[in-house]
XYZ file of C-alpha atoms in Angstrom:
680
model
C -58.654 113.976 62.451
C -58.366 112.982 66.120
C -60.995 114.353 68.513
C -59.536 116.691 71.145
C -61.949 115.625 73.877
C -60.026 116.788 76.948
C -59.391 120.300 75.643
C -62.844 121.020 74.218
C -65.157 119.280 76.694
C -65.487 119.616 80.444
C -64.731 116.631 82.679
C -68.286 115.284 82.876
C -68.950 115.827 79.185
C -65.774 113.894 78.380
C -66.849 111.065 80.697
C -70.211 110.838 78.929
C -68.534 110.752 75.506
C -66.047 108.023 76.435
C -68.526 105.734 78.257
C -69.508 103.805 75.152
C -70.011 100.260 76.478
C -73.073 99.259 78.478
C -76.101 101.366 79.470
C -75.569 105.077 80.162
C -77.959 107.704 81.553
C -76.917 111.304 80.879
C -78.906 113.808 82.946
C -78.324 116.968 80.913
C -79.540 120.193 82.492
C -80.723 123.172 80.444
C -77.862 124.826 78.547
C -75.332 122.184 79.614
C -74.082 121.330 76.107
C -76.299 118.272 75.566
C -76.222 118.408 71.760
C -72.436 118.805 71.864
C -72.067 115.680 74.013
C -74.442 113.625 71.843
C -72.635 114.485 68.601
C -69.150 114.034 70.088
C -70.209 110.638 71.435
C -71.241 109.489 67.946
C -68.012 110.876 66.491
C -65.995 109.085 69.197
C -67.660 105.759 68.361
C -66.741 106.252 64.711
C -63.179 107.168 65.674
C -62.959 103.930 67.705
C -63.746 101.971 64.552
C -67.457 101.300 65.096
C -69.166 101.027 61.710
C -71.591 103.881 61.044
C -74.268 101.341 60.089
C -74.118 99.960 63.646
C -75.182 103.262 65.241
C -78.803 104.361 65.648
C -79.562 107.797 67.122
C -83.168 108.927 67.565
C -84.627 112.270 68.603
C -87.975 114.059 68.329
C -87.918 116.542 65.455
C -86.473 116.428 61.976
C -84.737 119.719 62.719
C -82.937 118.208 65.724
C -82.024 115.091 63.716
C -80.586 117.178 60.867
C -78.616 119.341 63.289
C -77.225 116.253 65.008
C -76.187 114.662 61.706
C -74.626 117.916 60.478
C -72.573 118.357 63.654
C -71.287 114.795 63.399
C -70.220 115.470 59.791
C -68.304 118.539 60.958
C -66.434 116.397 63.501
C -65.949 113.447 61.142
C -65.401 114.957 57.677
C -66.365 111.992 55.542
C -69.514 110.682 53.913
C -71.911 109.251 56.485
C -74.706 107.894 54.296
C -75.053 104.731 56.431
C -75.322 106.529 59.778
C -78.908 106.376 61.102
C -79.928 109.666 62.739
C -83.676 110.212 62.649
C -86.876 110.742 64.580
C -88.660 107.817 66.222
C -91.404 108.020 63.600
C -89.003 108.167 60.649
C -87.202 105.096 61.975
C -90.546 103.318 62.423
C -91.446 104.117 58.812
C -88.191 102.506 57.607
C -88.907 99.366 59.640
C -92.382 99.127 58.123
C -91.078 99.650 54.580
C -88.783 96.669 55.084
C -91.339 94.375 56.738
C -94.811 95.699 55.855
C -95.822 92.356 54.341
C -95.367 90.552 57.656
C -98.063 92.799 59.162
C -100.517 92.704 56.252
C -99.541 95.995 54.573
C -97.984 96.556 51.165
C -94.648 98.469 50.998
C -96.223 101.426 49.152
C -98.438 102.352 52.120
C -99.400 105.997 52.671
C -98.605 107.803 55.914
C -101.607 109.793 57.144
C -100.840 113.000 59.021
C -103.157 114.510 61.654
C -105.464 116.133 59.077
C -105.740 112.922 57.074
C -106.521 111.000 60.255
C -109.362 113.391 61.107
C -110.748 112.975 57.576
C -110.663 109.194 57.900
C -112.423 109.422 61.286
C -115.132 111.586 59.663
C -115.579 109.128 56.819
C -115.715 106.165 59.214
C -118.333 107.961 61.315
C -120.475 108.582 58.232
C -120.269 104.900 57.290
C -121.498 104.006 60.766
C -124.379 106.465 60.554
C -123.088 108.785 63.306
C -124.941 112.115 63.454
C -122.432 114.682 62.275
C -124.035 117.684 64.055
C -122.805 116.548 67.448
C -119.674 114.744 66.246
C -116.244 116.182 67.098
C -113.922 114.438 64.644
C -110.752 116.032 66.004
C -111.478 114.964 69.588
C -112.479 111.493 68.408
C -109.213 111.165 66.455
C -107.360 112.049 69.665
C -109.277 109.343 71.562
C -108.520 106.808 68.809
C -104.843 107.682 69.221
C -105.043 107.258 73.007
C -106.625 103.817 72.666
C -104.124 102.688 70.058
C -101.117 103.704 72.144
C -102.499 102.257 75.366
C -103.050 105.588 77.152
C -106.792 104.910 77.252
C -108.494 101.548 77.788
C -111.310 101.066 75.288
C -113.640 100.023 78.120
C -113.168 103.481 79.728
C -113.754 105.395 76.513
C -117.159 106.732 75.427
C -119.349 103.806 74.376
C -119.808 105.003 70.782
C -116.031 104.981 70.280
C -115.734 101.167 70.362
C -117.373 100.487 66.989
C -115.778 103.514 65.384
C -112.310 102.512 66.615
C -112.598 99.008 65.157
C -113.927 100.333 61.845
C -111.207 102.988 61.694
C -108.534 100.314 62.164
C -110.094 98.202 59.414
C -110.370 101.156 57.022
C -106.748 102.212 57.313
C -105.686 98.682 56.401
C -108.145 98.616 53.517
C -106.637 101.862 52.206
C -103.079 100.581 52.789
C -102.423 103.564 55.025
C -100.856 104.031 58.441
C -101.140 106.928 60.867
C -98.403 108.383 63.055
C -99.238 106.082 65.976
C -98.828 103.065 63.680
C -95.242 104.128 62.978
C -94.443 103.234 66.588
C -97.034 100.591 67.459
C -96.635 98.411 64.345
C -92.824 98.095 64.683
C -93.397 97.133 68.336
C -95.849 94.450 67.236
C -93.378 93.260 64.614
C -90.436 93.024 67.037
C -92.528 91.291 69.699
C -94.053 88.674 67.396
C -91.083 88.026 65.097
C -87.995 87.041 67.155
C -85.889 86.632 64.020
C -86.626 90.223 62.962
C -85.907 91.514 66.470
C -82.575 89.693 66.556
C -81.640 91.058 63.135
C -82.199 94.654 64.279
C -80.336 94.095 67.530
C -77.365 92.752 65.587
C -77.566 95.577 63.052
C -77.663 98.415 65.602
C -75.135 97.604 68.330
C -75.171 101.164 69.707
C -78.402 103.034 70.477
C -78.649 106.687 71.478
C -81.935 108.368 72.491
C -81.999 112.156 72.769
C -84.647 114.134 74.735
C -85.376 110.953 76.678
C -87.734 112.725 79.084
C -90.093 113.280 76.129
C -90.400 109.598 75.181
C -93.771 107.902 75.541
C -94.239 104.473 77.061
C -94.577 103.045 73.548
C -91.359 104.692 72.362
C -89.591 103.339 75.429
C -90.889 99.838 74.573
C -89.547 100.214 71.021
C -86.130 101.249 72.348
C -86.144 98.330 74.798
C -86.893 95.838 72.018
C -84.081 97.229 69.868
C -81.460 96.993 72.610
C -79.268 93.933 72.258
C -77.670 91.692 74.908
C -74.715 94.086 75.359
C -77.080 96.858 76.401
C -75.102 99.597 74.640
C -77.897 102.125 75.117
C -77.270 105.785 75.911
C -80.233 107.969 76.874
C -79.941 111.736 77.285
C -82.567 113.830 79.006
C -83.653 116.135 81.797
C -86.628 115.242 83.975
C -86.923 118.943 84.911
C -87.827 119.756 81.290
C -90.533 117.123 80.778
C -93.498 119.196 79.530
C -95.312 116.977 77.024
C -97.429 114.562 79.076
C -100.496 115.690 77.124
C -99.090 113.963 74.042
C -97.959 110.829 75.857
C -94.478 111.777 77.108
C -93.581 110.137 80.417
C -90.462 111.245 82.286
C -90.887 108.152 84.509
C -89.114 106.367 81.645
C -85.915 107.517 83.356
C -86.863 105.344 86.350
C -87.816 102.475 84.034
C -84.427 102.725 82.370
C -82.695 102.434 85.750
C -84.821 99.370 86.542
C -84.479 97.622 83.178
C -80.756 98.261 82.761
C -79.167 97.420 86.116
C -75.567 98.471 86.557
C -75.972 101.507 84.316
C -73.562 104.429 84.554
C -75.068 107.864 85.333
C -73.464 111.170 84.364
C -74.972 114.527 85.346
C -74.248 117.618 83.237
C -75.050 120.618 85.458
C -72.673 123.320 84.220
C -74.810 125.773 82.270
C -73.174 127.693 79.416
C -76.239 129.782 78.573
C -77.605 131.823 81.478
C -76.287 134.100 84.207
C -76.000 132.677 87.752
C -78.876 134.949 88.856
C -81.237 133.367 86.337
C -80.032 129.884 87.281
C -80.525 130.505 91.017
C -84.119 131.476 90.277
C -84.637 128.352 88.147
C -83.056 126.105 90.793
C -85.166 127.656 93.546
C -88.344 127.105 91.547
C -87.787 123.512 90.451
C -86.675 122.437 93.936
C -90.379 122.571 94.892
C -91.014 119.515 92.689
C -90.781 116.379 94.799
C -90.791 113.854 91.949
C -87.405 114.567 90.355
C -83.744 113.610 90.395
C -81.634 116.151 92.294
C -79.626 118.600 90.173
C -78.551 122.246 90.565
C -77.418 124.199 87.532
C -74.420 126.488 87.885
C -72.578 128.877 85.621
C -69.154 130.454 85.448
C -70.556 133.643 83.935
C -70.911 136.903 85.860
C -74.000 137.315 88.087
C -75.855 139.524 85.615
C -79.011 141.572 86.059
C -81.752 140.652 88.486
C -85.017 139.307 87.114
C -87.660 142.016 86.811
C -91.190 141.154 87.978
C -93.679 143.608 86.510
C -97.256 144.181 87.706
C -99.458 145.687 84.994
C -103.018 146.932 85.175
C -104.275 144.888 82.221
C -103.003 143.088 79.133
C -102.685 146.336 77.147
C -100.510 147.933 79.823
C -98.479 144.709 79.958
C -98.008 144.796 76.184
C -96.989 148.464 76.295
C -94.360 147.645 78.929
C -92.926 144.842 76.783
C -92.758 147.015 73.660
C -91.247 150.036 75.417
C -88.635 147.824 77.106
C -87.692 146.222 73.781
C -87.225 149.732 72.376
C -85.190 150.846 75.407
C -82.886 147.796 75.227
C -82.330 148.437 71.536
C -81.278 152.013 72.171
C -79.252 151.552 75.351
C -77.723 148.101 74.804
C -78.020 147.586 71.018
C -80.210 144.517 71.555
C -81.467 143.334 68.160
C -85.085 142.367 67.672
C -84.256 138.743 66.871
C -82.422 138.486 70.220
C -85.737 138.991 72.035
C -88.399 136.376 72.798
C -91.845 136.950 74.301
C -93.231 133.719 75.743
C -96.832 132.931 76.699
C -98.612 129.886 78.107
C -101.100 129.701 75.211
C -101.503 131.274 71.761
C -104.627 133.252 72.640
C -102.530 135.399 74.999
C -100.592 136.999 72.130
C -103.397 139.252 70.824
C -102.732 142.403 72.898
C -98.968 142.003 72.444
C -99.316 141.664 68.667
C -101.555 144.750 68.539
C -98.927 146.775 70.417
C -96.119 145.535 68.161
C -98.160 146.493 65.108
C -99.038 149.913 66.523
C -95.388 150.646 67.285
C -94.234 149.135 63.983
C -91.925 146.609 65.615
C -91.453 143.552 63.368
C -92.259 140.201 64.986
C -92.940 136.608 64.074
C -95.360 134.169 65.699
C -94.015 130.617 65.759
C -96.356 127.796 64.874
C -98.175 129.359 61.910
C -99.378 127.338 58.931
C -96.531 125.253 57.588
C -95.613 125.026 53.918
C -96.891 121.450 53.566
C -100.261 122.377 55.114
C -101.159 124.913 52.409
C -104.103 123.918 50.259
C -102.339 123.969 46.898
C -99.408 121.943 48.262
C -101.738 119.376 49.836
C -103.568 119.055 46.487
C -100.377 118.084 44.672
C -99.266 115.804 47.500
C -102.615 114.021 47.240
C -101.966 113.376 43.519
C -98.543 111.965 44.343
C -99.860 109.824 47.180
C -102.650 108.374 45.053
C -100.107 107.700 42.314
C -97.956 105.817 44.811
C -100.884 104.045 46.483
C -104.115 103.596 44.501
C -105.979 102.500 47.643
C -105.552 105.866 49.403
C -109.196 106.965 49.548
C -108.507 110.169 51.499
C -106.227 111.454 48.748
C -108.606 110.356 45.992
C -111.542 112.196 47.556
C -109.445 115.357 47.803
C -108.480 115.478 44.115
C -111.263 113.672 42.272
C -112.580 117.094 41.223
C -109.515 119.276 41.781
C -109.342 120.739 39.217
C -112.984 120.177 38.228
C -113.383 117.369 35.715
C -117.133 116.719 35.723
C -117.335 113.791 38.125
C -120.565 114.479 39.991
C -122.062 113.414 43.292
C -123.994 110.510 41.735
C -120.833 108.965 40.312
C -119.100 109.319 43.647
C -122.039 107.828 45.564
C -122.075 104.895 43.135
C -118.368 104.322 43.726
C -118.790 104.495 47.519
C -121.633 101.967 47.309
C -119.544 99.633 45.102
C -116.514 99.940 47.384
C -118.630 99.078 50.428
C -120.201 96.072 48.732
C -116.930 94.687 47.392
C -114.737 95.653 50.339
C -112.322 97.519 48.078
C -110.951 101.030 47.694
C -112.684 103.793 45.734
C -110.022 103.616 43.004
C -110.797 99.921 42.476
C -114.534 100.666 42.590
C -114.217 103.365 39.909
C -112.122 101.000 37.780
C -114.858 98.369 37.992
C -117.597 100.906 37.183
C -115.756 102.191 34.105
C -115.345 98.621 32.856
C -119.028 97.798 33.429
C -121.739 98.744 30.943
C -124.250 101.039 32.601
C -122.119 101.449 35.679
C -121.930 105.208 35.189
C -123.506 107.805 32.934
C -121.526 108.270 29.713
C -120.114 111.711 30.573
C -119.088 110.675 34.094
C -117.669 107.393 32.773
C -115.485 109.288 30.317
C -114.273 111.750 32.995
C -113.532 108.969 35.493
C -111.728 106.959 32.812
C -109.478 109.905 31.966
C -108.731 110.416 35.660
C -107.833 106.742 36.150
C -105.655 106.777 33.035
C -103.866 109.893 34.288
C -103.064 108.278 37.643
C -101.926 105.045 35.971
C -99.736 106.901 33.464
C -97.962 108.935 36.130
C -97.550 105.955 38.403
C -95.650 104.252 35.597
C -93.563 107.386 34.989
C -92.756 108.005 38.666
C -91.755 104.394 39.225
C -89.615 104.155 36.093
C -85.990 103.240 36.702
C -84.695 106.444 35.132
C -87.498 108.689 36.355
C -86.674 112.341 37.006
C -89.117 112.837 39.846
C -89.203 116.653 39.948
C -89.673 116.986 36.191
C -92.384 114.328 36.246
C -94.193 116.334 38.934
C -93.966 119.484 36.807
C -95.405 117.533 33.844
C -98.254 116.335 36.075
C -98.998 119.925 37.151
C -99.272 120.898 33.477
C -101.327 117.811 32.606
C -104.051 118.623 35.145
C -104.125 122.341 34.159
C -103.422 123.402 37.713
C -102.535 127.008 36.822
C -105.947 127.685 35.158
C -107.515 126.041 38.225
C -105.744 128.507 40.544
C -106.792 131.455 38.363
C -110.445 130.349 38.460
C -110.355 129.693 42.232
C -108.573 132.950 43.133
C -109.736 135.898 41.057
C -106.802 137.894 42.383
C -103.960 137.141 39.950
C -101.342 138.005 42.581
C -102.749 135.390 44.999
C -102.880 132.789 42.226
C -99.240 133.497 41.300
C -98.189 133.244 44.956
C -99.889 129.859 45.217
C -98.316 128.709 41.965
C -94.993 129.720 43.495
C -95.721 127.322 46.362
C -96.449 124.578 43.839
C -93.112 125.271 42.140
C -91.424 125.234 45.558
C -92.833 121.740 46.079
C -91.249 120.598 42.819
C -88.042 122.292 43.964
C -88.170 120.328 47.211
C -88.395 117.111 45.208
C -85.470 118.236 43.038
C -83.357 118.984 46.131
C -84.134 115.497 47.455
C -83.032 113.894 44.177
C -79.772 115.832 44.025
C -78.859 115.322 47.701
C -75.671 113.193 47.783
C -76.998 111.412 50.884
C -80.051 110.185 48.934
C -78.775 106.782 47.888
C -81.813 105.599 45.901
C -84.349 108.387 45.199
C -87.940 107.157 45.145
C -91.368 108.736 45.317
C -92.294 106.492 48.287
C -89.290 107.601 50.314
C -89.819 111.301 49.567
C -93.521 111.157 50.496
C -92.575 109.489 53.776
C -90.106 112.303 54.488
C -92.771 114.916 53.798
C -95.319 113.190 56.028
C -92.783 112.976 58.848
C -91.745 116.616 58.586
C -92.674 118.410 61.804
C -94.088 121.891 61.880
C -91.038 123.330 63.541
C -89.042 122.454 60.403
C -91.289 124.071 57.828
C -91.627 127.763 58.629
C -90.417 129.875 55.725
C -90.290 133.079 57.754
C -86.851 134.559 58.216
C -86.478 135.213 61.952
C -83.720 137.772 61.408
C -84.712 141.223 62.592
C -87.997 140.152 64.216
C -89.047 139.724 67.824
C -89.924 136.074 68.515
C -93.442 135.639 69.914
C -94.244 132.046 70.864
C -95.638 129.634 73.411
C -93.341 128.249 76.089
C -93.737 124.779 74.568
C -92.528 126.087 71.192
C -89.514 127.735 72.853
C -88.136 124.525 74.337
C -84.607 123.940 73.066
C -84.133 127.594 72.102
C -82.277 130.410 73.838
C -82.387 134.200 73.642
C -80.367 137.019 75.239
C -83.612 138.689 76.393
C -86.808 136.877 77.403
C -90.193 138.226 78.487
C -92.684 135.791 80.008
C -96.149 137.361 79.902
C -99.300 136.464 81.854
C -97.502 134.800 84.769
C -100.807 134.456 86.584
C -102.758 131.930 88.598
C -104.980 129.720 86.388
C -102.704 130.475 83.411
C -99.434 129.148 84.789
C -100.155 126.930 86.595
C -103.141 126.261 84.362
C -106.467 125.916 86.162
C -106.781 122.397 84.754
C -103.725 121.290 86.709
C -105.553 122.002 89.979
C -108.732 120.129 89.011
C -109.708 116.814 90.533
C -110.459 114.031 88.010
C -114.088 112.985 87.776
C -114.899 109.384 88.714
C -114.347 107.004 85.765
C -113.209 109.917 83.605
C -110.961 109.101 80.660
C -109.551 112.636 80.821
C -107.007 113.261 83.570
C -106.148 116.749 84.810
C -102.745 118.236 84.257
C -100.011 118.153 86.862
C -98.924 121.144 88.948
C -95.412 119.719 88.841
C -95.485 119.697 85.045
C -96.701 123.306 85.057
C -93.751 124.175 87.299
C -91.433 122.399 84.855
C -92.971 124.474 82.065
C -92.215 127.704 83.934
C -88.701 126.381 84.585
C -88.248 125.871 80.840
C -89.406 129.469 80.234
C -86.919 130.869 82.757
C -83.984 128.862 81.405
C -84.486 130.177 77.843
C -83.019 133.529 78.979
C -79.307 134.191 78.663
C -78.857 137.705 80.083
C -82.146 139.396 80.925
C -85.487 138.019 82.091
C -88.776 139.867 82.625
C -91.853 138.253 84.233
C -95.147 140.144 83.962
C -98.671 139.702 85.314
C -101.880 141.742 85.244
C -104.448 142.884 87.798
C -107.203 142.135 85.284
C -107.429 140.449 81.899
C -110.210 140.086 79.352
C -111.324 136.456 79.102
C -114.218 135.121 77.079
C -115.366 138.685 76.438
C -115.398 139.646 80.133
C -112.987 141.606 82.288
C -111.659 139.195 84.932
C -109.595 139.891 88.028
C -106.225 138.128 88.067
C -103.767 137.040 90.729
C -100.002 136.639 90.301
C -98.854 133.064 89.767
C -97.998 131.258 93.011
C -94.801 130.190 91.230
C -93.503 133.751 91.623
C -93.433 133.241 95.400
C -91.153 130.228 94.870
C -88.413 132.305 93.247
C -85.587 133.353 95.604
C -86.099 136.990 96.583
C -82.454 137.938 96.051
C -82.818 137.143 92.331
C -85.719 139.555 91.793
C -86.021 143.279 91.214
C -88.985 145.508 90.528
C -88.528 148.059 87.735
C -88.254 151.722 88.629
C -91.545 153.584 88.593
C -90.375 155.842 85.781
C -87.298 155.781 83.585
C -86.176 158.836 81.639
C -84.143 158.904 78.477
C -80.941 160.869 78.288
C -80.799 163.666 75.714
C -78.672 161.453 73.460
C -81.096 158.514 73.765
C -84.089 160.750 73.090
C -82.390 162.208 70.021
C -81.670 158.705 68.725
C -85.269 157.566 69.300
C -86.722 160.600 67.497
C -84.336 160.024 64.586
C -85.552 156.447 64.336
C -89.194 157.541 64.436
C -88.543 160.145 61.721
C -86.937 157.523 59.459
C -89.872 155.170 59.957
C -92.358 157.907 59.079
C -90.407 158.503 55.869
C -90.595 154.781 55.062
C -86.884 154.197 55.514
C -85.237 151.419 57.463
C -83.722 152.954 60.623
C -79.949 152.784 60.846
C -78.136 151.701 63.981
C -81.313 150.409 65.610
C -82.856 146.933 65.895
């Protein structure tokens, strides 16, 4: 099937797709068809005869990577099992699997997520005798990450961090585990120190494509630079106006670095917006023009002008919430706007409380993005810990989680003895327990028997999982039965319904493993590979909530990349957006830098450009903060919006007789417990 580029893409999109040789910078404005261009470019390379194994495309979430791969398959209807489309971290994990030995790791290493990293920091602190009362493990884990990735020099960090950082690094190697930062930093180390490996990757991947380039960190840029071969066939796609993640290391200055490091690059700007009305785009353009540190770009649209943006002044957060809810109702009645077509955006999660209360009071269904993901639930993490310890006996974090889950009579004394032995021998807890079971008098008889059974269980299932003809999902179900996990849930949760719900999550985990095994794109199913996929799964991929029929309530950060016909942005107030931290001056020698007003403006720009047809911006005269009523001022960003794009709502709107009749009918149906017909 030949790609019909000229008919289905605009002129600049077509230019970006066809410019396959040499470095290319695509500046893709909000709603300009970026994903379409990226996928068509990959399809065009394949149509030209480029082998799929020579293409590497990286992006930032598993959801985005899956969508990209799926769209390419729709354009090129053939099996694409050798096409590499993944996140930066997933790609880094593959590199380490292939070359772990060169860096001192074994191929069956465990990937620690954020919670595991915090647990390892806690354990390391205890080993060093740090007083736990005043110890913030989460903040310390963040500092460890900053040091590792080069965002913080160790000499500028708190003094007590130095010893802990070195011990943390040693421990993760002892446990044959890597954290998320290692998935970028270790491949960089490998490619820098092993020229033959670097050359092999450059020859393997002749065409690189980096999506959401404005969100890359300095380390991710370095990794991309090392992978680029002599031909420089590197295409980066991004928008400096949507760079909103500096707090996690993203640096939009990478666009300038790319221009410097790849001289003679071609630049294509995509500025035709297919999402929003011209009125909304004029407001967005007027706002972002106040940022000095950006590449010039003005979005435009061929759609009709549309409604003006309504700026609403409320007395307090409850009045603001009532306005949002009543407007959602009104739009449903007058314009048949469905609930799932509406998004309410806030700067931070704590600002949703009053809005949620109003939704609940008025019985409007809603969903809050960013809740607990499936793989973060306790029962799921228990089973994952069993699998991880089975795959990697040296994973102390997993062992400590399950050593008595379910309870098996291994007491504190036995554990303390194992910790002491591990420290003396410089080995993992699994090895220490093995030695203690083998030694006479190493443990009390009852504990020795319980530990021995536990070790035998792990060894047995390791052999089963790694067998050549292993059915991974069935083996997991056998393991669940072997450890009596259902009786454990019943004893932990007296409510049978809760226990059954949690057992359902356990079964869903086995189902996930079964889906992985049966996926035709899974060439060689293995427990190691599946565990890596789970560890790399981002929260935005794992929500089980069905968004259909529910208002979307989320932070602006969570809304990036999404679009909705109707958008409300609440709490558009000074010290909220822009955040008060962005106006603060850094303290001398501080390792914490304040936020940027320009980044806050970019964040507001992202919020505005989520809206397709209608946009409402609200602020309050007062708001309750930290238990106190506080006076508020409108955000100074509101003054930067062109006046001709704005409208204030009428003081009072009245329903027509027909609208009132429809609303009362809906209310009557709700009172009777029926789902309203013809309404959102």
